[in-house]
XYZ file of C-alpha atoms in Angstrom:
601
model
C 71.694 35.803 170.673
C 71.641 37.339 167.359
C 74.048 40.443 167.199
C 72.614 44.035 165.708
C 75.064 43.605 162.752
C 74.912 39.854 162.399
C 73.731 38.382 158.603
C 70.316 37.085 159.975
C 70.094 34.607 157.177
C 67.958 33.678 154.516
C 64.450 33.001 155.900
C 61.749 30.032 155.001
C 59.105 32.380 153.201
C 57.320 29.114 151.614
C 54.559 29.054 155.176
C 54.295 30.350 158.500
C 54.828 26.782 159.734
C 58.390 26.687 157.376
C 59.141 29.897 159.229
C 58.789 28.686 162.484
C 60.980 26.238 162.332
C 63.453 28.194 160.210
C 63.691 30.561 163.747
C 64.503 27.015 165.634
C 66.977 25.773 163.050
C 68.767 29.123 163.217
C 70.035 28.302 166.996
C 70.020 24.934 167.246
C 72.342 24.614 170.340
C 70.313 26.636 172.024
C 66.742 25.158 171.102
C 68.419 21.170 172.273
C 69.558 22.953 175.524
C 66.043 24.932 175.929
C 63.970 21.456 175.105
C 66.215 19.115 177.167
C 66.902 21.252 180.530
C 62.885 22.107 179.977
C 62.377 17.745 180.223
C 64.842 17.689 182.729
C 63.078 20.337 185.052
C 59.732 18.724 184.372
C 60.507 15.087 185.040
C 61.957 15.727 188.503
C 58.823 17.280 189.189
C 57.167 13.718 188.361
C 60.552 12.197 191.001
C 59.103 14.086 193.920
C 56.034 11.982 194.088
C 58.076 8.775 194.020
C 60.575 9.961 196.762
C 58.032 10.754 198.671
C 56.261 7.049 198.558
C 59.652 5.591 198.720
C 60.076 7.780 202.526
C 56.306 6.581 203.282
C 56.981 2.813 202.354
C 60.483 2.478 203.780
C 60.839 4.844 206.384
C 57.464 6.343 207.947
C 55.456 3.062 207.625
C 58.159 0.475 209.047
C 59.136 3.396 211.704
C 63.169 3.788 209.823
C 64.500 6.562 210.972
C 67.397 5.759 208.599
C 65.351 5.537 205.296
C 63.079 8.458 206.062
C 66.337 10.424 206.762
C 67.910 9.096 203.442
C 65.182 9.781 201.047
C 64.178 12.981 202.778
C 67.005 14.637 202.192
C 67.284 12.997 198.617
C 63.826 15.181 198.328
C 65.979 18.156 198.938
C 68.867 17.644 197.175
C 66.476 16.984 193.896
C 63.991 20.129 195.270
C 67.030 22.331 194.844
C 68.739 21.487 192.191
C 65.074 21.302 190.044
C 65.166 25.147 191.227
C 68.165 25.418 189.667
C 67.037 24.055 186.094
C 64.088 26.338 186.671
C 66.190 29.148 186.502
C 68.446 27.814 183.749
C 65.311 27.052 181.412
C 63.858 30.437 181.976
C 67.021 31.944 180.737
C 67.774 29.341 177.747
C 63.963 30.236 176.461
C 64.440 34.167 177.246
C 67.307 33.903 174.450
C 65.423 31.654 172.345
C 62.860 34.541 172.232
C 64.496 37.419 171.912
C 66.856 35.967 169.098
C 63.423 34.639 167.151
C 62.245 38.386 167.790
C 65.288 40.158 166.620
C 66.181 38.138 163.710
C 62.866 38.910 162.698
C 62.778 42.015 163.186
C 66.376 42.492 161.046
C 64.842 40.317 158.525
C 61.188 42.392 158.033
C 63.262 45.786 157.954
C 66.106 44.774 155.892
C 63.318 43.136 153.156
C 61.482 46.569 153.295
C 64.741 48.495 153.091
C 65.170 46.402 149.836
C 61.450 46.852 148.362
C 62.069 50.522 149.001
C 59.853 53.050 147.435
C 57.417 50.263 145.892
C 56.841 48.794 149.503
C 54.171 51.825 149.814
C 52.490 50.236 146.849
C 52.631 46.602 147.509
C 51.273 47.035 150.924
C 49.546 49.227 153.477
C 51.997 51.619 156.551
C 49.304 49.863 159.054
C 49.947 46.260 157.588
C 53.722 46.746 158.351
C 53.127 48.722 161.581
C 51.014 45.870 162.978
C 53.704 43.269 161.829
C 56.533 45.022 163.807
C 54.308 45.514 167.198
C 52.507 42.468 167.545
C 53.686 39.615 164.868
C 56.971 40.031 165.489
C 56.264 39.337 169.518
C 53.743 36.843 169.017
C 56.065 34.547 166.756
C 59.008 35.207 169.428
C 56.183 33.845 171.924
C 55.361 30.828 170.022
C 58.909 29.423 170.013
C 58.557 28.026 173.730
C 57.186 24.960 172.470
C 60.891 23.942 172.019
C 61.486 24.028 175.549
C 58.606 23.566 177.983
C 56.037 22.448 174.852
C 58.982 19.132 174.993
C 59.416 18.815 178.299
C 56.093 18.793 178.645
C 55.662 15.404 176.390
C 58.863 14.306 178.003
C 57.371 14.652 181.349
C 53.814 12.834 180.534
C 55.579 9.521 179.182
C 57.748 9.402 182.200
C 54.726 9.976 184.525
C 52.803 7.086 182.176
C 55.824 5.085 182.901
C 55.400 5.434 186.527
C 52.158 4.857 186.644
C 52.674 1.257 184.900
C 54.513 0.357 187.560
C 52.124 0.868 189.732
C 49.093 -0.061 188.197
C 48.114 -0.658 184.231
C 44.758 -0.029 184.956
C 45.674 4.343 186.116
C 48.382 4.069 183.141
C 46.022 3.221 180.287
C 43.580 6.030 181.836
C 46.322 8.482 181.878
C 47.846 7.478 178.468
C 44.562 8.005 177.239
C 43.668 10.758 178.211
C 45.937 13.483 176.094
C 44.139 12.153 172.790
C 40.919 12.758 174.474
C 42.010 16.829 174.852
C 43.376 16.354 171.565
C 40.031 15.592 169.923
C 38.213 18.316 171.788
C 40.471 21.033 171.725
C 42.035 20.399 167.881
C 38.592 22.112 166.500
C 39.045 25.111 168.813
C 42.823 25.658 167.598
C 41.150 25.990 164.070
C 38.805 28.119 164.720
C 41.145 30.324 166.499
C 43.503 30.350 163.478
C 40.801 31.947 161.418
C 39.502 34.557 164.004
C 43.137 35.320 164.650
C 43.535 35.872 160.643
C 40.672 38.201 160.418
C 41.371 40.362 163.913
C 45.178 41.207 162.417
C 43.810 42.161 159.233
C 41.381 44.096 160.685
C 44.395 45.595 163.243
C 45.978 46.571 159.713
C 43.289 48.495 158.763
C 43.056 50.416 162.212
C 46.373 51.149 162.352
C 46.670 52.685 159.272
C 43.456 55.008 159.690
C 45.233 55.761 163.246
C 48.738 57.155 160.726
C 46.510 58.890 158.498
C 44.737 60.626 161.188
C 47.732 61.662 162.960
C 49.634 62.606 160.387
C 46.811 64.917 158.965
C 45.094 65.753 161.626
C 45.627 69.422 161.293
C 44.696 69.500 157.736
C 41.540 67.431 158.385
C 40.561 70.290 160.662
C 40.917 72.768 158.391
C 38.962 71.451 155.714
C 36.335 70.123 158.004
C 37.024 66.811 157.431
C 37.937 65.605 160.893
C 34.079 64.163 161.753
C 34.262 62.253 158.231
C 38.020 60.668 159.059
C 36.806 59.748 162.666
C 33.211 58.281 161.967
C 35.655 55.679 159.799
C 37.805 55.503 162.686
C 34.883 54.746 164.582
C 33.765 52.320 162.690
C 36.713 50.336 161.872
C 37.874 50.146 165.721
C 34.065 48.670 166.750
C 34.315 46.218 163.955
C 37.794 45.229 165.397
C 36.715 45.184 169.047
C 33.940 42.308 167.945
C 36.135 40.735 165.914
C 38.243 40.382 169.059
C 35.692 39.120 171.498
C 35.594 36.264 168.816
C 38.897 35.626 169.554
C 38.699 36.035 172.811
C 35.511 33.253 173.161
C 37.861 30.893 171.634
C 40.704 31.592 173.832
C 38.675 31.407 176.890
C 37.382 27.771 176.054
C 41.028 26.647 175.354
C 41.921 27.831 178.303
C 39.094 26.446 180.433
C 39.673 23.122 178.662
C 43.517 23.775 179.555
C 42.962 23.706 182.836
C 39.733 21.909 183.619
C 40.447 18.601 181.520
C 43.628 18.128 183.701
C 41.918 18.976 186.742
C 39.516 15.830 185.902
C 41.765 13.692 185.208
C 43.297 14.425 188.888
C 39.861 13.554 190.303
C 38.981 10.256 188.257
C 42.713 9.108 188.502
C 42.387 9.748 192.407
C 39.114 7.952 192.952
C 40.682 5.362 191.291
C 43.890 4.864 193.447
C 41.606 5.195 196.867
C 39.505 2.476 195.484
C 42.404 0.214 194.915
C 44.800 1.395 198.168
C 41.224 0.073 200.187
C 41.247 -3.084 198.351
C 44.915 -3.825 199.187
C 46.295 -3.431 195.390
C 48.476 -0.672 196.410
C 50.166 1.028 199.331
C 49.220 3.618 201.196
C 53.194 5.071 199.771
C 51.811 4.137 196.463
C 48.198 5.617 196.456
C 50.559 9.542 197.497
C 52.724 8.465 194.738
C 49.663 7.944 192.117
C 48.412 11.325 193.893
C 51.314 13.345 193.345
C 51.658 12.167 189.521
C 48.787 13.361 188.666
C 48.971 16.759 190.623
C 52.062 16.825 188.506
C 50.511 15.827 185.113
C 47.985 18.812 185.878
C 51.216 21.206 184.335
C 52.594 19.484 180.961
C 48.697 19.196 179.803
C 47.919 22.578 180.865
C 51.260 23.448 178.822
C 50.708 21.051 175.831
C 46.953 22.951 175.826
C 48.572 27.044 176.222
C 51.197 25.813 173.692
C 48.953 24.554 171.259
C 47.193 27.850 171.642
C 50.589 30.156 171.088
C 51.742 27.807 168.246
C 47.828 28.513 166.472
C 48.798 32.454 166.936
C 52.680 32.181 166.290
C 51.471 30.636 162.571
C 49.092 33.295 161.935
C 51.739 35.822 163.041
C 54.145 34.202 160.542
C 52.166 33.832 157.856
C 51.785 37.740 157.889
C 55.240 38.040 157.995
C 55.919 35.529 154.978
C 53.607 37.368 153.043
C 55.585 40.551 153.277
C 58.663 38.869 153.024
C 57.185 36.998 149.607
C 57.030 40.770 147.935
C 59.451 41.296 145.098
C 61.151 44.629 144.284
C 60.296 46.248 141.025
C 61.765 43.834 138.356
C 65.124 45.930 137.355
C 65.616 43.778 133.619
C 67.336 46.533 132.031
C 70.309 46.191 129.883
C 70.807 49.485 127.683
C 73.174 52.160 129.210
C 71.532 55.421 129.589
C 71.675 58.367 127.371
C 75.797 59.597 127.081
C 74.492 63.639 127.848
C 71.409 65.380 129.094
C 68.518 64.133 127.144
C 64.844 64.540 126.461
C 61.996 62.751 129.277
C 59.153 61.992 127.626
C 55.770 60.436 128.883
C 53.652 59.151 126.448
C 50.768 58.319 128.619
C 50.341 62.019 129.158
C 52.330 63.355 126.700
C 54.558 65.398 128.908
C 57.807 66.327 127.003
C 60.672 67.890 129.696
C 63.485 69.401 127.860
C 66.913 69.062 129.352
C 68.791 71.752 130.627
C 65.192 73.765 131.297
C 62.852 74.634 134.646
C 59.459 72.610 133.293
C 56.576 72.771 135.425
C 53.008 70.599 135.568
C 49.802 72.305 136.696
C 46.858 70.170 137.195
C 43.630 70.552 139.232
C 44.648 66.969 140.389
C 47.854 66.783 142.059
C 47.448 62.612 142.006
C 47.759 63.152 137.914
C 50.464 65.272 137.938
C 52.456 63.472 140.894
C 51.485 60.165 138.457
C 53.619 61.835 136.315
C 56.780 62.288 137.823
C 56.595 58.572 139.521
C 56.733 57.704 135.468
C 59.474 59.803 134.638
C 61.315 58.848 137.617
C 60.542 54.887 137.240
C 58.672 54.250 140.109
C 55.713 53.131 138.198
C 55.596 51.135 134.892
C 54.976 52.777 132.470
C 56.379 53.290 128.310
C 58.273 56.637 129.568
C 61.772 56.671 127.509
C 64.973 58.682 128.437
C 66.536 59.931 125.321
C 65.126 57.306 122.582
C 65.571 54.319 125.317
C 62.531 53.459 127.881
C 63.156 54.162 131.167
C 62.075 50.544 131.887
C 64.983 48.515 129.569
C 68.088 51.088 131.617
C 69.367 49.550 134.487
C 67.855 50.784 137.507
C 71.081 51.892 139.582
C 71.744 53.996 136.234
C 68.361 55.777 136.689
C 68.484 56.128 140.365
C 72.325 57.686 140.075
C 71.230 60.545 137.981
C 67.065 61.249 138.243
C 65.532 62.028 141.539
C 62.164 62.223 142.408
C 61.739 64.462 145.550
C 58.331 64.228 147.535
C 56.780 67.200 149.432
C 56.547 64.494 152.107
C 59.253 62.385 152.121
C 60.584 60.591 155.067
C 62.617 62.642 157.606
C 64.658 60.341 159.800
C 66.093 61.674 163.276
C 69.879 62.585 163.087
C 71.577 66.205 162.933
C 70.148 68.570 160.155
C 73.745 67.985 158.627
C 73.016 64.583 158.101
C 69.864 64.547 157.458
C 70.402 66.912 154.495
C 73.813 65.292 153.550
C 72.773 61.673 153.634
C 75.315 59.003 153.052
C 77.785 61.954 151.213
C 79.549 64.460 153.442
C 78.841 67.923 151.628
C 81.053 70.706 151.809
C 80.632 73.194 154.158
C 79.668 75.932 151.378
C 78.024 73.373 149.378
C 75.433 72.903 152.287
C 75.067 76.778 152.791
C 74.469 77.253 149.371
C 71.712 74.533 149.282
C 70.223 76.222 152.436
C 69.808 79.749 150.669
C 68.731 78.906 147.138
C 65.669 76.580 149.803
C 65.354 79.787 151.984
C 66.342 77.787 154.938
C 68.789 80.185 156.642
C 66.501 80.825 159.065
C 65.877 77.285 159.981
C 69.714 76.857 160.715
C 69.983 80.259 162.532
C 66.945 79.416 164.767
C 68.179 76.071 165.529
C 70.574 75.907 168.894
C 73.698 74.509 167.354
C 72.576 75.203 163.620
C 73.496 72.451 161.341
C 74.219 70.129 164.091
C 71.122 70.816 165.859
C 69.466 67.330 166.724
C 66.385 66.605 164.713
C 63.684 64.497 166.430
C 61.925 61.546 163.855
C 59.858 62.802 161.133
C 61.233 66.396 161.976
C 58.190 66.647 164.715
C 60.364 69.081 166.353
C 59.619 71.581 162.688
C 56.952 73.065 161.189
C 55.513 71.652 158.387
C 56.780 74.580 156.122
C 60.247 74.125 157.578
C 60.156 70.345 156.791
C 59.209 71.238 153.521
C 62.375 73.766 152.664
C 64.580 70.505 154.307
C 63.728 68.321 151.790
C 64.089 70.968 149.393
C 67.545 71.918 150.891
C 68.033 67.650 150.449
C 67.045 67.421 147.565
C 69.401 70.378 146.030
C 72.139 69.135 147.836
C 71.752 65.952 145.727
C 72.563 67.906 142.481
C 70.932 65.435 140.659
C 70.671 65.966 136.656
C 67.647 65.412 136.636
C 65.501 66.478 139.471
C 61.763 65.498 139.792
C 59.684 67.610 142.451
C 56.375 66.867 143.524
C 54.806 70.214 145.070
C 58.211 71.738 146.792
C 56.342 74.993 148.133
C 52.953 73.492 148.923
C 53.178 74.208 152.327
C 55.064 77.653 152.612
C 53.450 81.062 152.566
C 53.241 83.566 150.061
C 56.780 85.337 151.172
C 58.931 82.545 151.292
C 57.434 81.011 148.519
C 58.288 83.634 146.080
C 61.655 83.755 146.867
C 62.329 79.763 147.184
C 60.737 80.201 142.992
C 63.038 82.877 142.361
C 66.171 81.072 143.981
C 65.140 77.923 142.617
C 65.876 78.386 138.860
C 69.771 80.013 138.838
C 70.034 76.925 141.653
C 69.522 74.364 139.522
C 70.809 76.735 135.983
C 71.861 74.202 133.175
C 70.107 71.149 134.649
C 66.681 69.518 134.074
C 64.173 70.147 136.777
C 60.518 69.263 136.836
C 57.825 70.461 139.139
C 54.346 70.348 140.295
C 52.830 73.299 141.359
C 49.405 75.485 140.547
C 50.630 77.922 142.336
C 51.777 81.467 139.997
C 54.539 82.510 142.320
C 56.430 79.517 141.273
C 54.273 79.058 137.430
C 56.161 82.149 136.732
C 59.415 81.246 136.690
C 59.296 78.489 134.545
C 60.650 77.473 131.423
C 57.789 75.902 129.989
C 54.309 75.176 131.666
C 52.376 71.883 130.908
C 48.444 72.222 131.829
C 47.784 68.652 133.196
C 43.532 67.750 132.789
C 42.992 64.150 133.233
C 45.972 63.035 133.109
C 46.400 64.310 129.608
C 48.481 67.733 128.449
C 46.012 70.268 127.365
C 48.088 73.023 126.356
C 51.849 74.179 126.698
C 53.734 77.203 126.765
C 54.674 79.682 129.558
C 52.845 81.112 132.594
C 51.403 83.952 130.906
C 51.105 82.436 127.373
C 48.504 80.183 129.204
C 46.629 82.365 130.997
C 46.139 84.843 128.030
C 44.951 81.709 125.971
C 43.668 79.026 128.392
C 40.526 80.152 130.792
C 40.509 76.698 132.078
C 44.055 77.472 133.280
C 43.616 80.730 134.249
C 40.905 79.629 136.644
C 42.714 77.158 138.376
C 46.080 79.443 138.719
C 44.703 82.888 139.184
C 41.352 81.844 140.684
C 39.451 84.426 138.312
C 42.081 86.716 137.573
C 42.088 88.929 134.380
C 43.450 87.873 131.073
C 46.522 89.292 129.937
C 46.179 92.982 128.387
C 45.491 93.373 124.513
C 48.561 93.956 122.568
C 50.942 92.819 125.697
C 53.158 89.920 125.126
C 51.988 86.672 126.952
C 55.725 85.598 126.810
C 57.137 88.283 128.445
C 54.210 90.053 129.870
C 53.705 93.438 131.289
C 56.711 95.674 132.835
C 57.776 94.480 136.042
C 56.514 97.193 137.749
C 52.578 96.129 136.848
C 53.088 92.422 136.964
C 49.203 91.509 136.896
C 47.682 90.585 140.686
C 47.792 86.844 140.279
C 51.374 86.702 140.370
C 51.210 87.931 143.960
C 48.272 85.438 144.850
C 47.867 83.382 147.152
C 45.173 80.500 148.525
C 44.708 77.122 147.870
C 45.373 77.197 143.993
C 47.925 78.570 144.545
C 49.715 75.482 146.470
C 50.158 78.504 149.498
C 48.983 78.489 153.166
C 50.575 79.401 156.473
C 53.705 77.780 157.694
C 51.278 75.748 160.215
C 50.099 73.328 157.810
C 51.271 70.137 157.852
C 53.431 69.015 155.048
């Protein structure tokens, strides 16, 4: 079986069906074993009927003690040792699957792992959700056809065989009969192929309204949204429930067909032996024999039929899986070097202009537009941004990732110690990580934590508030020392208090080194270097916190909800003395990016 830090190879990404059988290809020992102890197992099945008309005809009928003795116990011997190959095929095929399922599994996560921050825009969190829980298990599923799905044909030619010798007349009737459940269930396998399609593409869609739902739940509440978000939910999950009796009508006739095509065959094949055992053409040890073949036949078609119905799902699965796996990173073409020192980040599809070495902020009544922004500067969306006088676009990628980080309000938390998670793959000096912790007004985090930095922290930091997950990735982000650091809302979840002081730690943290930020909130407007006002995507004005609300009553609106202007003959630069700072710096709402520590990040 595939080991956890074993190269799982290069897969077939051309079909599902080229997928398939790259799974079987990569254990080929093991597949030969499965399919020949799986032939094995079934064609003693198809000796027990023989033995047992050989201990009729030689022993029981001629009154041989001898025989009967002889072949009974060769009924045995072949009983127990077919137990055995049970056993052995049932543990052969257990490893076939679970290698197919982990080697998938590596395969999915380490091509994600390499898509990395563009996976969220090539594809949908539900699409990849419903490819690890139920493709990845149906394909594993599918691969039994190498073992039973064999034996299975193995089995029915050796039964044919049998009957031939006994008479052509049952052979031809059994022989033809598989292309008979060929022809009538081939049109159902289609159809099921297409109704499986459309019910995992619809299981997509529901498992990504169930993330979005969960993850905002709390948020949804407070804005009254929750009724909206679950009449979709509603809606999606009865649309995926009829969608899945479809499937389920087809499955039900395949497996009616599965079992009551072979179950005919046992009747007309048996009518047929009676009729010639009472017209002398066979023996009475014969006419069991012909019996028990068929009884026997009853399993490899009912396996040849479930098989055919696993292999229809297994390709659908894989197909899914093929198409992630067919998604290409961001092309990474670049061949200049990036700029020697600090340089100027400029976006000319907004016309933001960051200056290096200075605290620049964007404030938009859109935080899409102004996030937009930073995923341009920070090249995670094309765009004709340049770094110095080079485009972002024609600088290797590795260069731009090294030294320009773009930190989300709601990037992923994975579970691990706070040490790590903050540290990463670096291990931070001790004062380093303090330092980080205060300038993110996380001391109390640590403090409240049991074994402070190596507290355990539970996936997605559910065991934190929302505002404390926020002031991690702040803390992680700081830690980074990046030269350039790109933050999309860092206090949008933190109340008024700890906001103001993460604004006033946050500039003599990062003193000498470029740092952009989104934020409409004036606790944190306040402090920066230079203020672009974002509308429509577009800069509308620049210039500092107070220039722009002295000059700009769209701005002022959206930052001060309605606070005065600045004071005739005060200086919008520098503004009033400290000690009758106008209202708006101290408010709150909103606007203002603040709310309790409750809300989810």
């Amino acid at each position: 079986m595939i080991d956890a830090y074993e190269d799982p190879g290069t897969p077939d990404s051309r079909g599902g069906w080229r997928y398939l059988w790259w799974l079987v290809t990569r254990q080929p020992w093991r597949s030969v074993a499965g399919a020949v102890i799986a032939s094995v197992w079934m064609v003693l099945g198809a000796a027990t009927p023989y033995l047992m008309s050989r201990a009729i005809d030689d022993g029981l009928q001629p009154g041989d003690p001898g025989a009967l003795a002889g072949w009974t116990a060769a009924l045995f011997a072949v009983g127990a040792f077919n137990a055995w190959l049970g056993i052995m095929r049932h543990r052969t095929m257990t490893r076939v699957r679970m290698d197919a399922n982990f080697r998938t599994v590596k395969v999915v996560v380490g091509h994600t792992v390499r898509l990395g921050a563009s996976l969220a825009r090539r594809t949908g969190a539900g699409e990849v959700v419903t490819i690890g829980v139920g493709d990845v298990q149906t394909i594993s599923t599918s691969l039994t056809v190498v073992g039973p799905g064999v034996g299975a044909l193995v089995a029915y030619t050796v039964v044919a065989g049998l009957l031939l010798s006994v008479s052509a007349r049952l052979a031809v009737v059994v022989l033809l009969g598989v292309p008979v459940i060929v022809v009538l269930v081939g049109p159902l396998l289609g159809r099921l192929q297409g109704a499986e399609s459309e019910y995992r593409e619809r299981q997509g869609v529901l498992t990504a309204r169930i993330g979005d739902l969960a993850g905002g739940l709390r948020v949804l509440n407070g804005l009254g949204g929750k009724e909206l978000f679950a009449d979709a939910f509603r809606r999606d999950s009865r649309r995926l429930r009829e969608q899945g009796y479809r499937v389920g009508a087809v499955t039900s006739w395949m497996q009616a067909l599965g079992v009551g095509l072979p179950t005919l065959f046992l009747g007309v094949v048996t009518w047929l032996a009676a009729r010639s055992a009472a017209q002398g053409e066979i023996t009475v040890g014969e006419l069991v024999a012909v019996y028990g073949y068929v009884a026997v036949l009853v399993g490899p078609v009912a396996f040849l039929v479930e098989f055919g119905h696993q292999l229809a799902r297994g390709v659908v699965a894989a197909r899914r899986v093929v198409g992630l796996l067919r998604l290409e990173p961001e092309p990474d073409d670049g061949t200049c070097a990036a700029p020697a020192e600090p340089a100027v980040l400029y976006d000319p599809e907004s016309g933001v202009r960051v200056t290096p070495g200075r605290l620049t902020a964007l404030a938009g009544a859109r935080p899409a537009d102004t996030a937009a922004v930073l995923d341009r500067l920070g090249r995670y969306a094309p765009s004709a941004a340049t770094w110095g006088e080079i485009r972002l676009d024609e600088i290797p990628l590795a260069q731009v990732r090294a030294r320009i980080l773009v930190a989300d309000h709601d990037a992923d938390l994975f579970a691990g110690t706070l040490r790590e998670l903050v540290g990463g793959r670096r291990e931070p000096a001790e004062r380093n990580i303090w330092r980080a912790v205060h300038s993110a007004v996380a001391d109390d985090i640590v403090q409240g934590l049991p074994d402070g930095l190596d507290s355990a922290i539970d996936a997605r930091a559910r065991n934190l508030s929302g505002g404390q997950r926020q002031r991690v990735r702040l803390v992680r982000a700081l830690l980074a020392d990046p030269e350039v650091l790109l933050a999309v809302e860092p206090t949008s979840a933190l109340d008024a208090h700890t906001e103001a002081a993460v604004a006033a730690r946050l500039r003599p943290a990062r003193s000498g080194r470029t740092t952009v930020l989104t934020s409409t909130s004036p606790l944190v407007l306040d402090h920066a270097d230079t203020v672009h006002f974002v509308v429509d995507g577009k800069v509308a004005a620049t210039g500092t916190h107070r220039r722009l609300l002295a000059q700009e009553p769209e701005y002022r609106a959206l930052v001060a909800r309605g606070a005065e202007p600045v004071a005739a003959g005060t200086d919008p630069d520098t503004g009033p003395d400290p000690d009758t700072r106008m209202s708006a710096d101290s408010g709150t709402g909103a606007g203002a990016g603040a709310g309790a520590e409750e809300v989810v990040a």
